[in-house]
Structure formats: structure tokens, C-alpha cells
PDB file of C-alpha atoms and ligand atoms in Angstrom:
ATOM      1  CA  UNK A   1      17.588  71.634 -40.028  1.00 74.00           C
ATOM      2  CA  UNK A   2      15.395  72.530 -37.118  1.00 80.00           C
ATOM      3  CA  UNK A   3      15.863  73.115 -33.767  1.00 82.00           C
ATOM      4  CA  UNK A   4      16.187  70.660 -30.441  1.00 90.00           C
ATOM      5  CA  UNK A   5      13.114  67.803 -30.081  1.00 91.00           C
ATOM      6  CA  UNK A   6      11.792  68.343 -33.854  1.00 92.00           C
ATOM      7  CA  UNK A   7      15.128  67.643 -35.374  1.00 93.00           C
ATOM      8  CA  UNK A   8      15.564  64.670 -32.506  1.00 94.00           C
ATOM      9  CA  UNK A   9      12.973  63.113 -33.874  1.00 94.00           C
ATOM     10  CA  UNK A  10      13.619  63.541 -37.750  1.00 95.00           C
ATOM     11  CA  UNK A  11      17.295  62.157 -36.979  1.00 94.00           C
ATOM     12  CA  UNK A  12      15.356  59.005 -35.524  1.00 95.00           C
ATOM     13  CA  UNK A  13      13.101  58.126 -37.402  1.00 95.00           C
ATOM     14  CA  UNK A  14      15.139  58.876 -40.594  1.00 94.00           C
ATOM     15  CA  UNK A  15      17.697  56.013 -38.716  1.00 94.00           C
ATOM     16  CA  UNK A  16      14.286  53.459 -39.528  1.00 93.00           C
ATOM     17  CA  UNK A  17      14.291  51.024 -42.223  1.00 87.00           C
ATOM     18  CA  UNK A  18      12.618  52.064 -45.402  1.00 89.00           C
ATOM     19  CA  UNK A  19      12.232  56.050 -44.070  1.00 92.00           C
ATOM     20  CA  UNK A  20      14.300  58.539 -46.476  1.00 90.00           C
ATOM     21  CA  UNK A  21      14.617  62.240 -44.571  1.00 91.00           C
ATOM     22  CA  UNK A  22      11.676  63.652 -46.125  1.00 93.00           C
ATOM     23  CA  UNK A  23       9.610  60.861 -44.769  1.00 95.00           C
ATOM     24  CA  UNK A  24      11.232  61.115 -41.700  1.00 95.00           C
ATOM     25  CA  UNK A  25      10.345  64.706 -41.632  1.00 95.00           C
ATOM     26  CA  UNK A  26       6.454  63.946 -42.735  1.00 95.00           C
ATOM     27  CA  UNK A  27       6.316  61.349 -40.161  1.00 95.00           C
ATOM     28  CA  UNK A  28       7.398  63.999 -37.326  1.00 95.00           C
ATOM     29  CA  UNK A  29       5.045  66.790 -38.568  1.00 94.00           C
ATOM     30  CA  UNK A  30       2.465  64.571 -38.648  1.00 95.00           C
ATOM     31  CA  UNK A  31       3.278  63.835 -34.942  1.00 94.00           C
ATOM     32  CA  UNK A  32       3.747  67.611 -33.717  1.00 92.00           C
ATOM     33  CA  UNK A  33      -0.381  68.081 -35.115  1.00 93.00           C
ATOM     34  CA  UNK A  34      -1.406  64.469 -34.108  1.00 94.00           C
ATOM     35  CA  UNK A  35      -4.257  64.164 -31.598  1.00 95.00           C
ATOM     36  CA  UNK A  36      -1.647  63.944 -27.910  1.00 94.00           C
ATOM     37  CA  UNK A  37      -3.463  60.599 -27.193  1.00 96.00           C
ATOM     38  CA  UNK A  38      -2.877  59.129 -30.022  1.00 95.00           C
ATOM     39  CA  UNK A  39       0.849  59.966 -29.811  1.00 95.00           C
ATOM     40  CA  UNK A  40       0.942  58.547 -26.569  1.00 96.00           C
ATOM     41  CA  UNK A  41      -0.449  55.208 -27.207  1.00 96.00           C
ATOM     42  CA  UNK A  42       2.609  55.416 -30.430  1.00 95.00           C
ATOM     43  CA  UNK A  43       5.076  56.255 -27.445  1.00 95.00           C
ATOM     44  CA  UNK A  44       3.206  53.666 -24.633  1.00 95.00           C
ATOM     45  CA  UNK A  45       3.671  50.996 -27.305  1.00 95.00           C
ATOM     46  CA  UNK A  46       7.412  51.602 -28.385  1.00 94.00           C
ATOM     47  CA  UNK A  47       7.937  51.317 -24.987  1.00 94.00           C
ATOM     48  CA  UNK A  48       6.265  48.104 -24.151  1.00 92.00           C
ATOM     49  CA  UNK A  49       7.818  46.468 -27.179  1.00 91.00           C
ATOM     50  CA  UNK A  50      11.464  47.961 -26.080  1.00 91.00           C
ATOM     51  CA  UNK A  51      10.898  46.788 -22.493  1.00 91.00           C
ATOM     52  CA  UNK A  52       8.588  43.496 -23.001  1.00 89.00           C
ATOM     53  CA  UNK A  53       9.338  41.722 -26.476  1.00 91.00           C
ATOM     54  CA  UNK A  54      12.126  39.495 -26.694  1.00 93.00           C
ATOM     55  CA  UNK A  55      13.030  36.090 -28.781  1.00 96.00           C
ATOM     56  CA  UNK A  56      12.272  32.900 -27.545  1.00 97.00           C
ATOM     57  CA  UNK A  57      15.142  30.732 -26.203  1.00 97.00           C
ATOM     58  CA  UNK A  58      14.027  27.728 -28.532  1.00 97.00           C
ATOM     59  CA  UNK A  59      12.849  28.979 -31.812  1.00 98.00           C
ATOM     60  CA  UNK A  60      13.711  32.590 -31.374  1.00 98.00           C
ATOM     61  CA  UNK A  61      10.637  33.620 -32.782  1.00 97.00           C
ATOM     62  CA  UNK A  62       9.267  37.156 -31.225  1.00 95.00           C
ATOM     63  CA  UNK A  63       7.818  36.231 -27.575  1.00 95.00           C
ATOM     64  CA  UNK A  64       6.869  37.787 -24.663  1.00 91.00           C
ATOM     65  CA  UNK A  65       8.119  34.937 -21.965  1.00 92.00           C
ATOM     66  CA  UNK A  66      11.144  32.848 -22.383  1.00 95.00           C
ATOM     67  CA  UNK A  67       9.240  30.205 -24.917  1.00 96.00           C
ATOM     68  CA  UNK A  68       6.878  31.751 -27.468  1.00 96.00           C
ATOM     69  CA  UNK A  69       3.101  31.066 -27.840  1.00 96.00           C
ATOM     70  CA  UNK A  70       3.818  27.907 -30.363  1.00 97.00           C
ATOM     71  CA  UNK A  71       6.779  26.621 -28.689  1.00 97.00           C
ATOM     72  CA  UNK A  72       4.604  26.446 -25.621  1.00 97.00           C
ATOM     73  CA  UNK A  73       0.854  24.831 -27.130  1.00 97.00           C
ATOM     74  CA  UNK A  74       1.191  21.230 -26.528  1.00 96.00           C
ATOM     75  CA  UNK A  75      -0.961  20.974 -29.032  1.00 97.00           C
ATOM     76  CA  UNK A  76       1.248  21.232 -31.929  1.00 97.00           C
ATOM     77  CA  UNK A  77       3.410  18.405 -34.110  1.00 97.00           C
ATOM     78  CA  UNK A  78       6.716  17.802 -32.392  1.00 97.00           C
ATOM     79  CA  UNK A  79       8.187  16.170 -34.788  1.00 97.00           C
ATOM     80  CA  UNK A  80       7.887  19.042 -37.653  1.00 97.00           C
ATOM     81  CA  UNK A  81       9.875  22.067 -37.775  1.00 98.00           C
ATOM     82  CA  UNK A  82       9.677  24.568 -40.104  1.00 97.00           C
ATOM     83  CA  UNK A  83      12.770  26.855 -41.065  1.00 97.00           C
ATOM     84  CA  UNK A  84      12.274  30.805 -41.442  1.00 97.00           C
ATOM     85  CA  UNK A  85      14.669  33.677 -42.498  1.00 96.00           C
ATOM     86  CA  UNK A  86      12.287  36.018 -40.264  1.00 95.00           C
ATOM     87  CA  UNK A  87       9.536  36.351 -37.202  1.00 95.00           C
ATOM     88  CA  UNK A  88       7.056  37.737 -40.009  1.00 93.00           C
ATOM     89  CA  UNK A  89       7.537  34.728 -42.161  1.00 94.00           C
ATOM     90  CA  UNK A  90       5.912  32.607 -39.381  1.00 96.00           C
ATOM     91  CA  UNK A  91       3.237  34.810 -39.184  1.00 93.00           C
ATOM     92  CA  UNK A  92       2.727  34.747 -42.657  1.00 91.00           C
ATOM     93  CA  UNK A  93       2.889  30.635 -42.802  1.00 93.00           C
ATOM     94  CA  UNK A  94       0.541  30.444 -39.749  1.00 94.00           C
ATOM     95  CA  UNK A  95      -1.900  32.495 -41.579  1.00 92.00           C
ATOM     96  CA  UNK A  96      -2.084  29.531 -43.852  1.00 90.00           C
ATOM     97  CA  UNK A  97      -3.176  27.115 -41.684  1.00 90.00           C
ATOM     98  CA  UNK A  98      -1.291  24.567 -43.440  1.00 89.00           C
ATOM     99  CA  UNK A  99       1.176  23.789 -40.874  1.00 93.00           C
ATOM    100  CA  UNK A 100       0.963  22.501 -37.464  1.00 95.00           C
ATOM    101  CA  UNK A 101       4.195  21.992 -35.772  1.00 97.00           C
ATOM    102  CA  UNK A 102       7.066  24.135 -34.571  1.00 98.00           C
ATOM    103  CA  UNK A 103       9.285  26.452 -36.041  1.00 98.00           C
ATOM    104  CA  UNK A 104      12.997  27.401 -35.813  1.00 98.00           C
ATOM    105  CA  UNK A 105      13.437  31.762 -36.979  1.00 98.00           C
ATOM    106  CA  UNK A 106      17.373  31.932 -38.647  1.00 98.00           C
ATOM    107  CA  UNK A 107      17.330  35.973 -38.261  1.00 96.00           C
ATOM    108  CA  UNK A 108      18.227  36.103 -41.933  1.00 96.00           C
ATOM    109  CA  UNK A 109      19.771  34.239 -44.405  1.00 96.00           C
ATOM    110  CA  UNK A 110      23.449  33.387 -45.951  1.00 96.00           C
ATOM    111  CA  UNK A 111      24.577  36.136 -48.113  1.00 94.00           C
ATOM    112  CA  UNK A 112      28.336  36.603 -48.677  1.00 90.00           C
ATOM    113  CA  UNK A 113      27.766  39.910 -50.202  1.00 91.00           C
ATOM    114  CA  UNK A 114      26.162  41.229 -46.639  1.00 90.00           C
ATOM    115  CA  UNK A 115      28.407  39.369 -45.000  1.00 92.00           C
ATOM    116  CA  UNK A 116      26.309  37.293 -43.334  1.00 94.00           C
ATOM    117  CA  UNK A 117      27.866  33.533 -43.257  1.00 95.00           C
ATOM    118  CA  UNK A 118      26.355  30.120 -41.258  1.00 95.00           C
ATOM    119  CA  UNK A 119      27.347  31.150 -38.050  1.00 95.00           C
ATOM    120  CA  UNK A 120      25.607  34.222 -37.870  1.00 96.00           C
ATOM    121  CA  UNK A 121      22.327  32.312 -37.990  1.00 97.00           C
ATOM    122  CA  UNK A 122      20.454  30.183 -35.509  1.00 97.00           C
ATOM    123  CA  UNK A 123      21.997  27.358 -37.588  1.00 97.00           C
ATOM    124  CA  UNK A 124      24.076  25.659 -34.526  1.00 96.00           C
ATOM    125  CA  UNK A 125      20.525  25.932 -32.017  1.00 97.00           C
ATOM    126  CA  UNK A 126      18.748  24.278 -34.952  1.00 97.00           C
ATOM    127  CA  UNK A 127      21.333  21.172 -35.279  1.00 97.00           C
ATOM    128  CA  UNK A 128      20.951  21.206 -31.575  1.00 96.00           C
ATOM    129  CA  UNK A 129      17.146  20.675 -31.552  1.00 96.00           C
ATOM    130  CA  UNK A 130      17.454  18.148 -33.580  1.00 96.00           C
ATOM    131  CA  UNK A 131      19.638  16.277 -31.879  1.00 93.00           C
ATOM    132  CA  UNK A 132      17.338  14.116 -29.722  1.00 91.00           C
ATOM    133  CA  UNK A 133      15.453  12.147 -32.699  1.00 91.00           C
ATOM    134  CA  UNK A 134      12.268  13.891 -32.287  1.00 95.00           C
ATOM    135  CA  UNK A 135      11.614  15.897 -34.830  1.00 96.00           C
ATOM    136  CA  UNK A 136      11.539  13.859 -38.172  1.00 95.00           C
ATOM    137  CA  UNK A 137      10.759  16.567 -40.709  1.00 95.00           C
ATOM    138  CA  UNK A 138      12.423  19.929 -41.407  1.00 97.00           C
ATOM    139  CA  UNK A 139      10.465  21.953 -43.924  1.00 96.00           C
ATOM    140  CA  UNK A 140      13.189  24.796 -44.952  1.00 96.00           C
ATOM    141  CA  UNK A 141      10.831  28.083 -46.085  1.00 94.00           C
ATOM    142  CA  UNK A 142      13.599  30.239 -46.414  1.00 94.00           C
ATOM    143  CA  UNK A 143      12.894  33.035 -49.129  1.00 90.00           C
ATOM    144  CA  UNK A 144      12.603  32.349 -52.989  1.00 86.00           C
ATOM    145  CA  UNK A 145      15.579  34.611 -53.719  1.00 88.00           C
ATOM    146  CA  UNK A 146      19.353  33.712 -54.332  1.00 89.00           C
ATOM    147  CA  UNK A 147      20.050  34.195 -50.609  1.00 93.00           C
ATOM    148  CA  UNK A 148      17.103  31.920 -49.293  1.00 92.00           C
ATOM    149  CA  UNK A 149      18.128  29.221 -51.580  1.00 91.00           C
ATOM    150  CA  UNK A 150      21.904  29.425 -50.900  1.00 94.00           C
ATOM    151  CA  UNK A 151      20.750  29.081 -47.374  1.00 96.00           C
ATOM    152  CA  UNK A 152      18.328  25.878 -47.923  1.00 95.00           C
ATOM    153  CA  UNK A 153      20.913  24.081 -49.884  1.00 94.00           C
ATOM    154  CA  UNK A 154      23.399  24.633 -47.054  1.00 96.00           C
ATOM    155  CA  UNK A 155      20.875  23.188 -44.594  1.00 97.00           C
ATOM    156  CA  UNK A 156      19.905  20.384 -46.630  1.00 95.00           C
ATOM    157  CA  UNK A 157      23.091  19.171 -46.790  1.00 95.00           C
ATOM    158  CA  UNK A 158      23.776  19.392 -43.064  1.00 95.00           C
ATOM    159  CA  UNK A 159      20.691  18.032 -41.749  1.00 95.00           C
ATOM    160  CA  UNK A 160      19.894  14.950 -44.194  1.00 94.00           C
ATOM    161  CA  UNK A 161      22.724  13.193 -43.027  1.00 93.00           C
ATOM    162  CA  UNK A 162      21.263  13.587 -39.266  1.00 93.00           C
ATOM    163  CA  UNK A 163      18.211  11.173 -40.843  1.00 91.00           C
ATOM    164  CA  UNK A 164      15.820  13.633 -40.930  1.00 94.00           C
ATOM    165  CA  UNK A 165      13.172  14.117 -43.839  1.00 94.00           C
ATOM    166  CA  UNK A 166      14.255  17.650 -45.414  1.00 95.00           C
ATOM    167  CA  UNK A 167      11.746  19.395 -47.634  1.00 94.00           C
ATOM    168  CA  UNK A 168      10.974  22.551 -49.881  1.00 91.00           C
ATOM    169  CA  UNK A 169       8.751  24.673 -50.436  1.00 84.00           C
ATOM    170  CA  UNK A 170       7.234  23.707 -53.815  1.00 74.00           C
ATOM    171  CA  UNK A 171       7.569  26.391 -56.469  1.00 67.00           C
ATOM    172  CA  UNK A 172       4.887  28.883 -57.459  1.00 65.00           C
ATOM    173  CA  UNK A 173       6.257  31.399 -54.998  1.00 67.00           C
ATOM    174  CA  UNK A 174       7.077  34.781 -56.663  1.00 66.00           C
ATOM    175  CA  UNK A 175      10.720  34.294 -57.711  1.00 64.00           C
ATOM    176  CA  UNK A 176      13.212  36.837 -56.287  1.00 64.00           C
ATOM    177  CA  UNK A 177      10.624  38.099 -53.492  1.00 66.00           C
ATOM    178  CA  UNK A 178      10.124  37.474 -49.591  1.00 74.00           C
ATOM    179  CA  UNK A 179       7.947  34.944 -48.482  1.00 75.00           C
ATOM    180  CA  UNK A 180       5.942  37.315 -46.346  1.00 71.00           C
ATOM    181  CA  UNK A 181       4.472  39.002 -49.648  1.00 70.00           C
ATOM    182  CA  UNK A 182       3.323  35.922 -50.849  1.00 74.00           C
ATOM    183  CA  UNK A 183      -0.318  35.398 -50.534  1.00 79.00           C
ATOM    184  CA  UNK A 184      -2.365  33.135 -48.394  1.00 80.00           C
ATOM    185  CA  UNK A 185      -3.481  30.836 -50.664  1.00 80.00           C
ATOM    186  CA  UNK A 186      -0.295  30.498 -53.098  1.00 81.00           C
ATOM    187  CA  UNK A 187       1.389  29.944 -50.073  1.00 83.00           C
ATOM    188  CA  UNK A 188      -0.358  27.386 -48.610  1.00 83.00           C
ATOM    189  CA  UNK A 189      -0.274  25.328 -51.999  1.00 81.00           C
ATOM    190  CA  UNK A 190       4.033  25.748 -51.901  1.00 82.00           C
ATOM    191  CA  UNK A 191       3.211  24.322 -48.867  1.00 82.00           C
ATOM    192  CA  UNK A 192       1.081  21.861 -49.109  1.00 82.00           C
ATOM    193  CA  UNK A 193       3.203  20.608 -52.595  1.00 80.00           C
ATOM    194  CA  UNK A 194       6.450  20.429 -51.335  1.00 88.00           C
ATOM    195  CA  UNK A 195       8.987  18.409 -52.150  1.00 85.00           C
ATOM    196  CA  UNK A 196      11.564  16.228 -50.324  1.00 87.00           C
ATOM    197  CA  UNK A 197      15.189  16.609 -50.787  1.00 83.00           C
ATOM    198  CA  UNK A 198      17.684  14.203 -51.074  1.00 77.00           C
ATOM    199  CA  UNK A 199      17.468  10.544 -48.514  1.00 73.00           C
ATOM    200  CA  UNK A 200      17.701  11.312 -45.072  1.00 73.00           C
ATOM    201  CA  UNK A 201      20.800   9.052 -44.093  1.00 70.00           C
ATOM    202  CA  UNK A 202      18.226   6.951 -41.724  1.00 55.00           C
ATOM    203  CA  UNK A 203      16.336   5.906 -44.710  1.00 51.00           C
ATOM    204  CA  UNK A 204      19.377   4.208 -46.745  1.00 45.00           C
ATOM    205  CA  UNK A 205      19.291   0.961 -47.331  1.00 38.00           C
TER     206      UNK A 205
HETATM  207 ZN1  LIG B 301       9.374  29.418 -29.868  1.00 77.93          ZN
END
């Protein structure tokens, strides 16, 4: 233990995802020698982020106004939305440049073991979204692990009878890992090859 500010900091950063103690306790010696400008523009842009960043109100993707960047560019397909666990998995799918329409972020996905059911996801503003006839696709790019596909086949089966086209991600993604890890270019083929699920109830007969 040390004393006052030093041990502050350890305590706080240990409280990070992914930081054990002793990184914690690198991280703030590394600090206490660190160039004071440089630990400024660290503290200037926890700040910003704490006091600026905040989810947008449709897709709740990471935005700095009340509608993010894509929700906003008219410029984009309105009648595709593609589903997300996380605000880094859009990044990582816009990096592909395979996709041009909107997207809806869950903030996770379905896992009874964390306790995390339907309705604490963005599953009920999704339905919602939908409900005006516009959008015709949903392309559900939740994560190739247990959870991501527990949470697909619960949305499939909620959204194809609203008539809308529901598709996967084709396989080819790393099984078991996060979408975010996946490369570029294996990720824009899952993309590019998926495949549709089910008949959207509009499309019978
Ligand atoms: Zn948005």
C-alpha cells in the first residue's frame, strides 16, 4: 500500500477492465515519471469523454449530439439495419465498407449465466424502429459465441414475423470470439455471404 494520491490512483485504475493490481500499479508509476503534458492531455481527454460522449437516442451507438454521425448522414440505406452487441463492433463493420445503412448497438448480449435477459437490451427500441415499414432488412452481427447466437435466434424469431428480411452473418468468423477481433477482410466476406433466416411473414404466400 502507499500513501494518499498514488494509492488513489492504483485503487482506480485497478477498478478498469482487463487491469490486475500490478498493472494498475505499472500504469500509475508510469504516470508519476510521465512527461506532465502528456498526462494532461490523458486527464483533458477522460474528461471530455466523461462530460461530452453519450449514446445516441436512436441506435445508441457512442455520439457526441443526440443522433450519432450515421444516424444523421442522409446518405445512408434506410431500409437496412444492422444489429451489434457493442459500439466497437460498428466500428469494426464500418471498417469494412461492406455496409451502408444504419445500425441498432444492443449493449451486450443474452446470457442467463450473467444475468443479462431480453429486456436488458435495446431489444424493445429496436422492435420500435421497425415499426413504421421502413426498414426491410435486419442483418443480426451479434458475436460468434454461445451468447451472440442465443441472442440472434431470439431476434429472429421476433422480428420475421414483423415481415422483415432477417439475416446472418455467414460463417468463417472465428468461432467462440468477438466480432471486433475479426479481421477486415474475413469480415467483410461474413458479410457480404450472409444468409437469410427463416420467411419474413410479409413474404408468405
Ligand atoms: Zn445512431
Amino acid at each position: 500500500m502507499f500513501e494518499g494520491p498514488i494509492q488513489d490512483l492504483i485503487d482506480e485504475l485497478a477498478r478498469l477492465p482487463g487491469i490486475g493490481p500490478k498493472g494498475a500499479q505499472r500504469i500509475a508509476f508510469h504516470i508519476l515519471t510521465a512527461d506532465k503534458a502528456d498526462v494532461e492531455r490523458l486527464s483533458d481527454s477522460l474528461r471530455h469523454v466523461a462530460e461530452n460522449v453519450r449514446f445516441c437516442e436512436r441506435c445508441f451507438n457512442i455520439s457526441e449530439s443526440e443522433t450519432c454521425r450515421i444516424c444523421r448522414d442522409p446518405r445512408r440505406d434506410q431500409t437496412a439495419i444492422c444489429v451489434v452487441e457493442e459500439s466497437k463492433d460498428v466500428m469494426a463493420i464500418e471498417r469494412t465498407n461492406e455496409f451502408r445503412g444504419l445500425y441498432h448497438v444492443l449493449g451486450g448480449a443474452i446470457s442467463p449465466i450473467d444475468n443479462v435477459g431480453p429486456g436488458d437490451l435495446h431489444i424493445r427500441e429496436l422492435v420500435i424502429r421497425l415499426g413504421d415499414g421502413t426498414v426491410t432488412e435486419v442483418i443480426l452481427a451479434t458475436d460468434p459465441n454461445l451468447e451472440g447466437e442465443a441472442t440472434a435466434t431470439y431476434l429472429s424469431r421476433l422480428i420475421l414475423p414483423m415481415g422483415v428480411t432477417v439475416s446472418r452473418l455467414a460463417s468463417g468468423l472465428p468461432v467462440g470470439g468477438d466480432l471486433e477481433y475479426a479481421d477486415e477482410v474475413t469480415l467483410g466476406r461474413a458479410f457480404q455471404g450472409r444468409r437469410t433466416l427463416g420467411d419474413p411473414a410479409g413474404a408468405r404466400g
